[in-house]
PDB file of C-alpha atoms and ligand atoms in Angstrom:
ATOM      1  CA  MET A   1       0.000   0.000   0.000  1.00 60.00           C
ATOM      2  CA  ALA A   2       1.223   3.479  -0.829  1.00 74.00           C
ATOM      3  CA  SER A   3       2.682   5.022   2.313  1.00 94.00           C
ATOM      4  CA  LEU A   4       0.821   8.362   2.030  1.00 98.00           C
ATOM      5  CA  LYS A   5      -2.538   6.978   0.869  1.00 97.00           C
ATOM      6  CA  ASP A   6      -5.413   9.373   1.765  1.00 97.00           C
ATOM      7  CA  ARG A   7      -2.975  11.949   3.199  1.00 98.00           C
ATOM      8  CA  VAL A   8      -2.830  15.613   2.262  1.00 99.00           C
ATOM      9  CA  ALA A   9       0.611  17.214   2.052  1.00 99.00           C
ATOM     10  CA  LEU A  10       1.713  20.812   1.607  1.00 99.00           C
ATOM     11  CA  VAL A  11       5.219  21.211   0.195  1.00 99.00           C
ATOM     12  CA  THR A  12       6.983  24.589  -0.155  1.00 99.00           C
ATOM     13  CA  GLY A  13       9.701  25.280  -2.716  1.00 98.00           C
ATOM     14  CA  VAL A  14       8.264  22.865  -5.291  1.00 98.00           C
ATOM     15  CA  ALA A  15       9.471  24.668  -8.417  1.00 98.00           C
ATOM     16  CA  SER A  16      12.926  23.128  -8.102  1.00 97.00           C
ATOM     17  CA  GLY A  17      15.215  20.698  -6.279  1.00 97.00           C
ATOM     18  CA  ILE A  18      14.145  18.892  -3.107  1.00 98.00           C
ATOM     19  CA  GLY A  19      10.631  20.371  -3.038  1.00 98.00           C
ATOM     20  CA  ARG A  20       9.876  19.362  -6.603  1.00 98.00           C
ATOM     21  CA  GLU A  21      11.138  15.788  -6.178  1.00 98.00           C
ATOM     22  CA  SER A  22       9.313  15.430  -2.844  1.00 98.00           C
ATOM     23  CA  ALA A  23       6.002  16.674  -4.249  1.00 99.00           C
ATOM     24  CA  LEU A  24       6.290  14.167  -7.112  1.00 98.00           C
ATOM     25  CA  LEU A  25       7.203  11.312  -4.753  1.00 98.00           C
ATOM     26  CA  PHE A  26       4.531  12.141  -2.144  1.00 98.00           C
ATOM     27  CA  ALA A  27       1.881  12.135  -4.903  1.00 98.00           C
ATOM     28  CA  GLN A  28       3.226   8.858  -6.286  1.00 98.00           C
ATOM     29  CA  GLU A  29       2.839   7.432  -2.765  1.00 98.00           C
ATOM     30  CA  GLY A  30      -0.841   8.418  -2.677  1.00 98.00           C
ATOM     31  CA  ALA A  31      -0.898  11.917  -1.166  1.00 98.00           C
ATOM     32  CA  SER A  32      -2.848  14.883  -2.488  1.00 98.00           C
ATOM     33  CA  VAL A  33      -0.232  17.618  -2.706  1.00 99.00           C
ATOM     34  CA  LEU A  34      -0.557  21.394  -2.472  1.00 99.00           C
ATOM     35  CA  CYS A  35       2.448  22.599  -4.459  1.00 99.00           C
ATOM     36  CA  VAL A  36       3.656  25.951  -3.090  1.00 99.00           C
ATOM     37  CA  ASP A  37       6.332  28.286  -4.406  1.00 99.00           C
ATOM     38  CA  ILE A  38       7.020  31.995  -4.809  1.00 98.00           C
ATOM     39  CA  ASP A  39       7.407  31.069  -8.487  1.00 98.00           C
ATOM     40  CA  MET A  40       3.802  30.311  -9.474  1.00 98.00           C
ATOM     41  CA  ALA A  41       4.691  29.071 -12.969  1.00 98.00           C
ATOM     42  CA  GLY A  42       7.121  26.603 -11.396  1.00 98.00           C
ATOM     43  CA  ALA A  43       4.544  25.454  -8.844  1.00 98.00           C
ATOM     44  CA  GLU A  44       1.992  24.932 -11.612  1.00 98.00           C
ATOM     45  CA  LYS A  45       4.486  22.960 -13.677  1.00 98.00           C
ATOM     46  CA  THR A  46       5.093  20.525 -10.807  1.00 99.00           C
ATOM     47  CA  ALA A  47       1.344  20.239 -10.091  1.00 98.00           C
ATOM     48  CA  HIS A  48       0.659  19.529 -13.794  1.00 98.00           C
ATOM     49  CA  GLU A  49       3.353  16.885 -13.836  1.00 98.00           C
ATOM     50  CA  ILE A  50       1.699  15.161 -10.857  1.00 98.00           C
ATOM     51  CA  ALA A  51      -1.727  15.344 -12.487  1.00 98.00           C
ATOM     52  CA  GLY A  52      -0.260  14.022 -15.737  1.00 98.00           C
ATOM     53  CA  ALA A  53       1.028  10.969 -13.876  1.00 97.00           C
ATOM     54  CA  GLY A  54      -2.456  10.339 -12.410  1.00 98.00           C
ATOM     55  CA  GLY A  55      -1.866  12.009  -9.028  1.00 98.00           C
ATOM     56  CA  LYS A  56      -3.752  14.734  -7.187  1.00 98.00           C
ATOM     57  CA  ALA A  57      -2.209  18.201  -6.889  1.00 98.00           C
ATOM     58  CA  ALA A  58      -2.939  21.913  -6.928  1.00 98.00           C
ATOM     59  CA  ALA A  59      -0.606  24.908  -7.116  1.00 98.00           C
ATOM     60  CA  GLN A  60      -0.502  27.928  -4.847  1.00 98.00           C
ATOM     61  CA  ARG A  61       1.776  30.964  -4.901  1.00 98.00           C
ATOM     62  CA  ALA A  62       3.209  31.991  -1.543  1.00 99.00           C
ATOM     63  CA  ASP A  63       6.235  33.863  -0.288  1.00 99.00           C
ATOM     64  CA  VAL A  64       7.012  31.914   2.887  1.00 99.00           C
ATOM     65  CA  ALA A  65       8.478  35.075   4.452  1.00 98.00           C
ATOM     66  CA  VAL A  66       4.997  36.691   4.403  1.00 99.00           C
ATOM     67  CA  ALA A  67       2.605  35.671   7.194  1.00 98.00           C
ATOM     68  CA  SER A  68      -0.623  36.202   5.233  1.00 98.00           C
ATOM     69  CA  ASP A  69       0.695  34.085   2.318  1.00 99.00           C
ATOM     70  CA  CYS A  70       1.433  31.233   4.737  1.00 99.00           C
ATOM     71  CA  GLU A  71      -1.963  31.505   6.382  1.00 98.00           C
ATOM     72  CA  GLN A  72      -3.564  31.384   2.942  1.00 98.00           C
ATOM     73  CA  MET A  73      -1.555  28.391   1.714  1.00 98.00           C
ATOM     74  CA  VAL A  74      -2.667  26.302   4.690  1.00 99.00           C
ATOM     75  CA  ALA A  75      -6.274  27.430   4.179  1.00 98.00           C
ATOM     76  CA  ALA A  76      -5.962  26.514   0.477  1.00 98.00           C
ATOM     77  CA  ALA A  77      -4.808  22.968   1.327  1.00 98.00           C
ATOM     78  CA  GLU A  78      -7.782  22.435   3.650  1.00 98.00           C
ATOM     79  CA  ARG A  79     -10.244  24.049   1.237  1.00 98.00           C
ATOM     80  CA  ARG A  80      -9.008  22.080  -1.757  1.00 98.00           C
ATOM     81  CA  PHE A  81      -8.357  18.680  -0.164  1.00 98.00           C
ATOM     82  CA  GLY A  82     -10.387  18.802   3.094  1.00 98.00           C
ATOM     83  CA  LYS A  83      -7.533  18.529   5.607  1.00 98.00           C
ATOM     84  CA  LEU A  84      -3.763  18.738   6.128  1.00 99.00           C
ATOM     85  CA  ASN A  85      -1.642  15.828   7.380  1.00 98.00           C
ATOM     86  CA  VAL A  86       1.901  16.642   6.230  1.00 99.00           C
ATOM     87  CA  MET A  87       3.616  20.025   6.199  1.00 98.00           C
ATOM     88  CA  PHE A  88       7.003  20.145   4.474  1.00 99.00           C
ATOM     89  CA  ASN A  89       8.599  23.543   5.167  1.00 99.00           C
ATOM     90  CA  ASN A  90      11.326  23.248   2.580  1.00 98.00           C
ATOM     91  CA  ALA A  91      11.676  26.547   0.662  1.00 98.00           C
ATOM     92  CA  GLY A  92      14.991  28.248   1.250  1.00 98.00           C
ATOM     93  CA  ILE A  93      17.575  30.552  -0.258  1.00 97.00           C
ATOM     94  CA  MET A  94      21.350  30.851  -0.270  1.00 95.00           C
ATOM     95  CA  HIS A  95      22.397  34.418  -1.040  1.00 94.00           C
ATOM     96  CA  SER A  96      25.445  34.947  -3.251  1.00 91.00           C
ATOM     97  CA  ASP A  97      26.586  37.826  -0.987  1.00 94.00           C
ATOM     98  CA  ASP A  98      26.490  35.696   2.166  1.00 95.00           C
ATOM     99  CA  GLY A  99      29.981  35.398   3.601  1.00 95.00           C
ATOM    100  CA  THR A 100      31.847  36.250   6.787  1.00 96.00           C
ATOM    101  CA  SER A 101      30.330  38.465   9.497  1.00 96.00           C
ATOM    102  CA  GLU A 102      32.412  41.354   8.139  1.00 97.00           C
ATOM    103  CA  ASP A 103      31.312  41.146   4.514  1.00 95.00           C
ATOM    104  CA  THR A 104      27.675  40.018   4.903  1.00 98.00           C
ATOM    105  CA  SER A 105      25.294  42.989   4.691  1.00 98.00           C
ATOM    106  CA  GLU A 106      22.368  43.510   7.036  1.00 98.00           C
ATOM    107  CA  ALA A 107      20.025  43.196   4.030  1.00 98.00           C
ATOM    108  CA  THR A 108      21.443  39.754   3.124  1.00 98.00           C
ATOM    109  CA  TRP A 109      21.177  38.652   6.756  1.00 98.00           C
ATOM    110  CA  ASP A 110      17.552  39.814   7.022  1.00 98.00           C
ATOM    111  CA  LEU A 111      16.426  38.287   3.721  1.00 98.00           C
ATOM    112  CA  THR A 112      18.050  34.942   4.554  1.00 98.00           C
ATOM    113  CA  MET A 113      16.531  34.864   8.049  1.00 98.00           C
ATOM    114  CA  ASN A 114      13.117  35.914   6.735  1.00 98.00           C
ATOM    115  CA  VAL A 115      12.888  33.112   4.181  1.00 98.00           C
ATOM    116  CA  ASN A 116      14.858  30.294   5.836  1.00 98.00           C
ATOM    117  CA  LEU A 117      13.853  30.741   9.480  1.00 99.00           C
ATOM    118  CA  LYS A 118      10.791  32.990   9.711  1.00 99.00           C
ATOM    119  CA  GLY A 119       9.318  31.072   6.745  1.00 99.00           C
ATOM    120  CA  VAL A 120       9.581  27.822   8.722  1.00 99.00           C
ATOM    121  CA  PHE A 121       8.110  29.534  11.788  1.00 99.00           C
ATOM    122  CA  PHE A 122       5.110  30.732   9.725  1.00 99.00           C
ATOM    123  CA  GLY A 123       4.681  27.256   8.200  1.00 99.00           C
ATOM    124  CA  CYS A 124       4.494  25.812  11.723  1.00 99.00           C
ATOM    125  CA  LYS A 125       2.402  28.676  13.125  1.00 98.00           C
ATOM    126  CA  TYR A 126      -0.370  28.153  10.569  1.00 98.00           C
ATOM    127  CA  GLY A 127       0.258  24.467   9.815  1.00 98.00           C
ATOM    128  CA  ILE A 128       0.036  23.141  13.386  1.00 98.00           C
ATOM    129  CA  PRO A 129      -3.623  24.151  13.977  1.00 98.00           C
ATOM    130  CA  ALA A 130      -4.521  22.461  10.678  1.00 98.00           C
ATOM    131  CA  LEU A 131      -2.671  19.270  11.639  1.00 98.00           C
ATOM    132  CA  ARG A 132      -4.481  19.351  14.988  1.00 98.00           C
ATOM    133  CA  ARG A 133      -7.827  19.640  13.178  1.00 98.00           C
ATOM    134  CA  ALA A 134      -6.828  16.535  11.174  1.00 98.00           C
ATOM    135  CA  GLY A 135      -6.056  14.584  14.364  1.00 98.00           C
ATOM    136  CA  GLY A 136      -2.288  14.949  14.087  1.00 98.00           C
ATOM    137  CA  GLY A 137       0.389  14.755  11.434  1.00 98.00           C
ATOM    138  CA  SER A 138       4.001  15.258  10.464  1.00 98.00           C
ATOM    139  CA  ILE A 139       6.000  18.460   9.999  1.00 99.00           C
ATOM    140  CA  ILE A 140       9.341  18.346   8.227  1.00 99.00           C
ATOM    141  CA  ASN A 141      11.564  21.412   8.334  1.00 99.00           C
ATOM    142  CA  THR A 142      14.511  21.551   5.949  1.00 98.00           C
ATOM    143  CA  ALA A 143      17.677  22.559   7.765  1.00 98.00           C
ATOM    144  CA  SER A 144      21.147  21.614   6.494  1.00 98.00           C
ATOM    145  CA  PHE A 145      24.358  19.808   7.393  1.00 96.00           C
ATOM    146  CA  VAL A 146      25.892  23.303   7.771  1.00 95.00           C
ATOM    147  CA  ALA A 147      23.971  23.674  11.046  1.00 96.00           C
ATOM    148  CA  HIS A 148      26.268  20.911  12.383  1.00 95.00           C
ATOM    149  CA  LEU A 149      29.661  21.999  10.997  1.00 91.00           C
ATOM    150  CA  GLY A 150      31.695  25.119  10.404  1.00 85.00           C
ATOM    151  CA  ALA A 151      31.897  25.239   6.604  1.00 75.00           C
ATOM    152  CA  ALA A 152      34.952  25.722   4.411  1.00 69.00           C
ATOM    153  CA  THR A 153      33.054  28.366   2.427  1.00 78.00           C
ATOM    154  CA  PRO A 154      31.676  31.057   4.781  1.00 90.00           C
ATOM    155  CA  GLN A 155      27.955  31.868   4.663  1.00 94.00           C
ATOM    156  CA  VAL A 156      27.093  33.072   8.149  1.00 97.00           C
ATOM    157  CA  ALA A 157      23.480  34.132   7.524  1.00 98.00           C
ATOM    158  CA  TYR A 158      22.563  30.819   5.875  1.00 97.00           C
ATOM    159  CA  THR A 159      24.293  28.743   8.559  1.00 97.00           C
ATOM    160  CA  ALA A 160      22.697  30.711  11.416  1.00 98.00           C
ATOM    161  CA  SER A 161      19.244  30.433   9.800  1.00 98.00           C
ATOM    162  CA  LYS A 162      19.589  26.647   9.592  1.00 98.00           C
ATOM    163  CA  GLY A 163      20.783  26.451  13.213  1.00 98.00           C
ATOM    164  CA  GLY A 164      17.597  28.329  14.110  1.00 98.00           C
ATOM    165  CA  VAL A 165      15.533  25.767  12.199  1.00 99.00           C
ATOM    166  CA  LEU A 166      17.029  22.977  14.340  1.00 98.00           C
ATOM    167  CA  ALA A 167      16.276  24.802  17.607  1.00 98.00           C
ATOM    168  CA  LEU A 168      12.739  25.713  16.513  1.00 99.00           C
ATOM    169  CA  THR A 169      12.065  22.134  15.397  1.00 99.00           C
ATOM    170  CA  ARG A 170      13.287  20.654  18.685  1.00 98.00           C
ATOM    171  CA  GLU A 171      11.123  22.957  20.777  1.00 98.00           C
ATOM    172  CA  LEU A 172       7.970  22.475  18.697  1.00 98.00           C
ATOM    173  CA  ALA A 173       8.470  18.707  18.759  1.00 98.00           C
ATOM    174  CA  VAL A 174       8.446  18.742  22.550  1.00 98.00           C
ATOM    175  CA  ILE A 175       5.470  21.112  22.784  1.00 98.00           C
ATOM    176  CA  HIS A 176       3.264  19.054  20.459  1.00 98.00           C
ATOM    177  CA  ALA A 177       4.450  15.495  21.153  1.00 98.00           C
ATOM    178  CA  ARG A 178       1.252  14.512  23.036  1.00 98.00           C
ATOM    179  CA  GLU A 179      -0.960  15.822  20.229  1.00 98.00           C
ATOM    180  CA  ASN A 180       0.153  13.256  17.667  1.00 98.00           C
ATOM    181  CA  ILE A 181       2.041  16.028  15.852  1.00 98.00           C
ATOM    182  CA  ARG A 182       5.624  15.075  15.013  1.00 98.00           C
ATOM    183  CA  VAL A 183       8.166  17.729  14.063  1.00 99.00           C
ATOM    184  CA  ASN A 184      11.493  16.705  12.545  1.00 98.00           C
ATOM    185  CA  ALA A 185      14.319  18.536  10.818  1.00 98.00           C
ATOM    186  CA  LEU A 186      15.814  17.162   7.633  1.00 98.00           C
ATOM    187  CA  CYS A 187      19.499  17.972   7.162  1.00 98.00           C
ATOM    188  CA  PRO A 188      20.662  17.406   3.601  1.00 98.00           C
ATOM    189  CA  GLY A 189      24.336  17.346   2.700  1.00 97.00           C
ATOM    190  CA  PRO A 190      25.665  19.221  -0.343  1.00 95.00           C
ATOM    191  CA  LEU A 191      23.359  18.547  -3.299  1.00 96.00           C
ATOM    192  CA  ARG A 192      23.638  18.958  -7.035  1.00 93.00           C
ATOM    193  CA  THR A 193      20.658  21.369  -7.097  1.00 90.00           C
ATOM    194  CA  GLU A 194      20.396  24.885  -8.481  1.00 86.00           C
ATOM    195  CA  LEU A 195      20.715  26.420  -5.005  1.00 86.00           C
ATOM    196  CA  LEU A 196      24.188  25.053  -4.301  1.00 88.00           C
ATOM    197  CA  MET A 197      25.523  24.966  -7.853  1.00 90.00           C
ATOM    198  CA  LYS A 198      24.777  28.709  -8.192  1.00 86.00           C
ATOM    199  CA  PHE A 199      26.765  29.296  -4.999  1.00 82.00           C
ATOM    200  CA  LEU A 200      29.650  26.952  -5.902  1.00 87.00           C
ATOM    201  CA  ASP A 201      29.908  28.466  -9.364  1.00 87.00           C
ATOM    202  CA  THR A 202      33.461  27.447 -10.278  1.00 90.00           C
ATOM    203  CA  GLU A 203      35.065  24.006 -10.536  1.00 91.00           C
ATOM    204  CA  GLN A 204      37.554  25.108  -7.864  1.00 90.00           C
ATOM    205  CA  LYS A 205      34.748  25.920  -5.387  1.00 86.00           C
ATOM    206  CA  ARG A 206      32.961  22.639  -6.149  1.00 89.00           C
ATOM    207  CA  GLN A 207      36.157  20.630  -5.639  1.00 89.00           C
ATOM    208  CA  ARG A 208      36.787  22.428  -2.344  1.00 84.00           C
ATOM    209  CA  ARG A 209      33.431  21.137  -1.088  1.00 85.00           C
ATOM    210  CA  LEU A 210      33.745  17.667  -2.676  1.00 90.00           C
ATOM    211  CA  VAL A 211      36.988  16.837  -0.855  1.00 89.00           C
ATOM    212  CA  HIS A 212      35.025  16.859   2.418  1.00 89.00           C
ATOM    213  CA  ILE A 213      32.380  14.332   1.317  1.00 93.00           C
ATOM    214  CA  PRO A 214      33.362  10.711   2.030  1.00 94.00           C
ATOM    215  CA  MET A 215      31.128   9.478  -0.813  1.00 95.00           C
ATOM    216  CA  GLY A 216      33.016  11.799  -3.165  1.00 94.00           C
ATOM    217  CA  ARG A 217      29.932  13.184  -4.913  1.00 96.00           C
ATOM    218  CA  PHE A 218      27.110  15.681  -4.435  1.00 97.00           C
ATOM    219  CA  GLY A 219      23.726  14.247  -3.405  1.00 98.00           C
ATOM    220  CA  GLU A 220      20.642  14.302  -5.594  1.00 98.00           C
ATOM    221  CA  ALA A 221      17.328  15.955  -4.717  1.00 98.00           C
ATOM    222  CA  LYS A 222      15.620  12.577  -5.300  1.00 98.00           C
ATOM    223  CA  GLU A 223      17.709  11.045  -2.484  1.00 98.00           C
ATOM    224  CA  ILE A 224      16.484  13.721  -0.061  1.00 98.00           C
ATOM    225  CA  ALA A 225      12.881  13.248  -1.220  1.00 98.00           C
ATOM    226  CA  GLN A 226      13.094   9.603  -0.079  1.00 98.00           C
ATOM    227  CA  ALA A 227      14.123  10.768   3.390  1.00 98.00           C
ATOM    228  CA  ALA A 228      11.299  13.341   3.433  1.00 98.00           C
ATOM    229  CA  LEU A 229       8.841  10.575   2.514  1.00 98.00           C
ATOM    230  CA  PHE A 230      10.069   8.503   5.451  1.00 98.00           C
ATOM    231  CA  LEU A 231       9.590  11.447   7.848  1.00 98.00           C
ATOM    232  CA  ALA A 232       6.167  12.254   6.342  1.00 98.00           C
ATOM    233  CA  SER A 233       4.829   8.716   6.614  1.00 98.00           C
ATOM    234  CA  ASP A 234       3.960   6.448   9.532  1.00 98.00           C
ATOM    235  CA  ALA A 235       7.231   4.586   8.894  1.00 97.00           C
ATOM    236  CA  SER A 236       8.829   7.201  11.195  1.00 98.00           C
ATOM    237  CA  SER A 237       6.027   7.096  13.805  1.00 98.00           C
ATOM    238  CA  TYR A 238       8.406   7.074  16.828  1.00 98.00           C
ATOM    239  CA  MET A 239      10.549   9.964  15.542  1.00 98.00           C
ATOM    240  CA  THR A 240      10.119  13.534  16.662  1.00 98.00           C
ATOM    241  CA  GLY A 241      12.543  16.376  17.384  1.00 98.00           C
ATOM    242  CA  SER A 242      15.241  14.669  15.332  1.00 98.00           C
ATOM    243  CA  GLU A 243      17.933  16.157  13.112  1.00 98.00           C
ATOM    244  CA  PHE A 244      17.827  13.665  10.273  1.00 98.00           C
ATOM    245  CA  LEU A 245      21.142  13.816   8.392  1.00 98.00           C
ATOM    246  CA  VAL A 246      21.254  12.624   4.783  1.00 98.00           C
ATOM    247  CA  ASP A 247      24.663  13.881   3.821  1.00 98.00           C
ATOM    248  CA  GLY A 248      26.966  11.380   2.108  1.00 97.00           C
ATOM    249  CA  GLY A 249      28.864  11.082   5.394  1.00 96.00           C
ATOM    250  CA  ILE A 250      30.134  14.676   5.454  1.00 95.00           C
ATOM    251  CA  THR A 251      29.326  15.255   9.145  1.00 95.00           C
ATOM    252  CA  ALA A 252      30.928  11.923  10.106  1.00 95.00           C
ATOM    253  CA  ALA A 253      34.284  12.675   8.518  1.00 91.00           C
ATOM    254  CA  TYR A 254      37.319  14.299  10.061  1.00 83.00           C
ATOM    255  CA  VAL A 255      39.606  13.499   7.155  1.00 69.00           C
ATOM    256  CA  THR A 256      38.215  11.911   4.000  1.00 67.00           C
ATOM    257  CA  PRO A 257      40.027   9.152   2.113  1.00 65.00           C
ATOM    258  CA  GLU A 258      41.677  10.062  -1.214  1.00 65.00           C
TER     259      GLU A 258
HETATM  260  P1  LIG B 301      16.347  25.117  -5.042  1.00 86.45           P
HETATM  261  O1  LIG B 301      16.918  26.471  -5.223  1.00 86.45           O
HETATM  262  O2  LIG B 301      16.553  24.092  -6.097  1.00 86.45           O
HETATM  263  O3  LIG B 301      14.775  25.231  -4.722  1.00 86.45           O
HETATM  264  C1  LIG B 301      14.291  26.140  -3.768  1.00 86.45           C
HETATM  265  C2  LIG B 301      12.856  26.517  -4.121  1.00 86.45           C
HETATM  266  O4  LIG B 301      12.354  27.420  -3.122  1.00 86.45           O
HETATM  267  C3  LIG B 301      12.734  27.253  -5.472  1.00 86.45           C
HETATM  268  O5  LIG B 301      11.700  26.655  -6.227  1.00 86.45           O
HETATM  269  C4  LIG B 301      12.393  28.678  -5.085  1.00 86.45           C
HETATM  270  O6  LIG B 301      11.574  29.353  -6.041  1.00 86.45           O
HETATM  271  C5  LIG B 301      11.651  28.471  -3.766  1.00 86.45           C
HETATM  272  N1  LIG B 301      11.657  29.668  -2.930  1.00 86.45           N
HETATM  273  C6  LIG B 301      12.685  30.518  -2.691  1.00 86.45           C
HETATM  274  N2  LIG B 301      12.303  31.515  -1.897  1.00 86.45           N
HETATM  275  C7  LIG B 301      10.998  31.314  -1.608  1.00 86.45           C
HETATM  276  C8  LIG B 301      10.044  32.020  -0.837  1.00 86.45           C
HETATM  277  N3  LIG B 301      10.360  33.154  -0.205  1.00 86.45           N
HETATM  278  N4  LIG B 301       8.782  31.521  -0.759  1.00 86.45           N
HETATM  279  C9  LIG B 301       8.445  30.387  -1.416  1.00 86.45           C
HETATM  280  N5  LIG B 301       9.309  29.680  -2.174  1.00 86.45           N
HETATM  281  C10 LIG B 301      10.578  30.144  -2.278  1.00 86.45           C
HETATM  282  O7  LIG B 301      16.925  24.607  -3.648  1.00 86.45           O
HETATM  283  P2  LIG B 301      17.076  23.132  -2.996  1.00 86.45           P
HETATM  284  O8  LIG B 301      18.493  22.733  -3.109  1.00 86.45           O
HETATM  285  O9  LIG B 301      16.017  22.210  -3.450  1.00 86.45           O
HETATM  286  O10 LIG B 301      16.847  23.546  -1.464  1.00 86.45           O
HETATM  287  C11 LIG B 301      15.662  23.276  -0.779  1.00 86.45           C
HETATM  288  C12 LIG B 301      15.948  23.407   0.699  1.00 86.45           C
HETATM  289  O11 LIG B 301      17.023  22.542   1.042  1.00 86.45           O
HETATM  290  C13 LIG B 301      16.360  24.807   1.137  1.00 86.45           C
HETATM  291  O12 LIG B 301      15.802  25.096   2.402  1.00 86.45           O
HETATM  292  C14 LIG B 301      17.866  24.684   1.252  1.00 86.45           C
HETATM  293  O13 LIG B 301      18.410  25.622   2.140  1.00 86.45           O
HETATM  294  C15 LIG B 301      17.999  23.267   1.764  1.00 86.45           C
HETATM  295  N6  LIG B 301      19.299  22.636   1.552  1.00 86.45           N
HETATM  296  C16 LIG B 301      19.859  22.549   0.317  1.00 86.45           C
HETATM  297  C17 LIG B 301      21.107  21.950   0.180  1.00 86.45           C
HETATM  298  C18 LIG B 301      21.794  21.876  -1.149  1.00 86.45           C
HETATM  299  O14 LIG B 301      22.976  21.538  -1.217  1.00 86.45           O
HETATM  300  N7  LIG B 301      21.119  22.154  -2.247  1.00 86.45           N
HETATM  301  C19 LIG B 301      21.763  21.417   1.286  1.00 86.45           C
HETATM  302  C20 LIG B 301      21.167  21.497   2.532  1.00 86.45           C
HETATM  303  C21 LIG B 301      19.929  22.114   2.653  1.00 86.45           C
END
């Protein structure tokens, strides 16, 4: 039996990368999916792809940094599909001007925090009452391996935002544990998605990151979608408050083999 049969999932950041692959996989596993992105054309494309494969999906534009957009996306999921069981707060940005504390501007810091951390807060703020109305559910917040390690390439705003996601996730997991609402963080390693490849835009920068990954390659968005499916489904029923690392071994390594 499909692991998300009769479930309703809301996924943010579906126009690309992890969000797109997760929306496709969740639908394949039986969920009705509200596909959310700031890029409406991209959200519609993913929703059409799901429908074309025989799944159920709808698209909704939302900027996760805007409270009213987040309130409306949750309302849209309930209106369209009758309930909400899975909330995947995945949308995120990595700003090209993010660097050390000295060269990162206040504007870059604020934008990164607003999307990556406040966006997750809003997803939980409006998503949790909906999950409660459905009798419980699963929240997955995308953090990153960089919340566990000091990185070779500085990006202080991004790293701090992801550390905040871990702390927020832990606290919400404890608060809602007796309500059948599970809250877990997903920590991907370096992936071959647009987000990271735009940041590591030269072969030299990519190699500098690759030397730290025991598996010797970047991960794929599809590999993270499988982990998100596990956290979304009852297969992870005893997990809450976790920091689920899917990272090619990068956080386990001190020195990687040649
Ligand atoms: P991506 O750039 O491929 O996709 C991100 C999506 O989020 C895009 O469709 C974009 O339009 C959307 N988005 C951006 N800002 C938004 C906003 N304000 N409101 C709504 N949607 C918005 O990125 P990805 O690699 O799939 O990353 C997804 C998540 O995974 C992010 O939170 C990212 O920080 C995290 N992550 C990525 C990596 C990596 O190496 N790629 C590693 C660890 C964590």
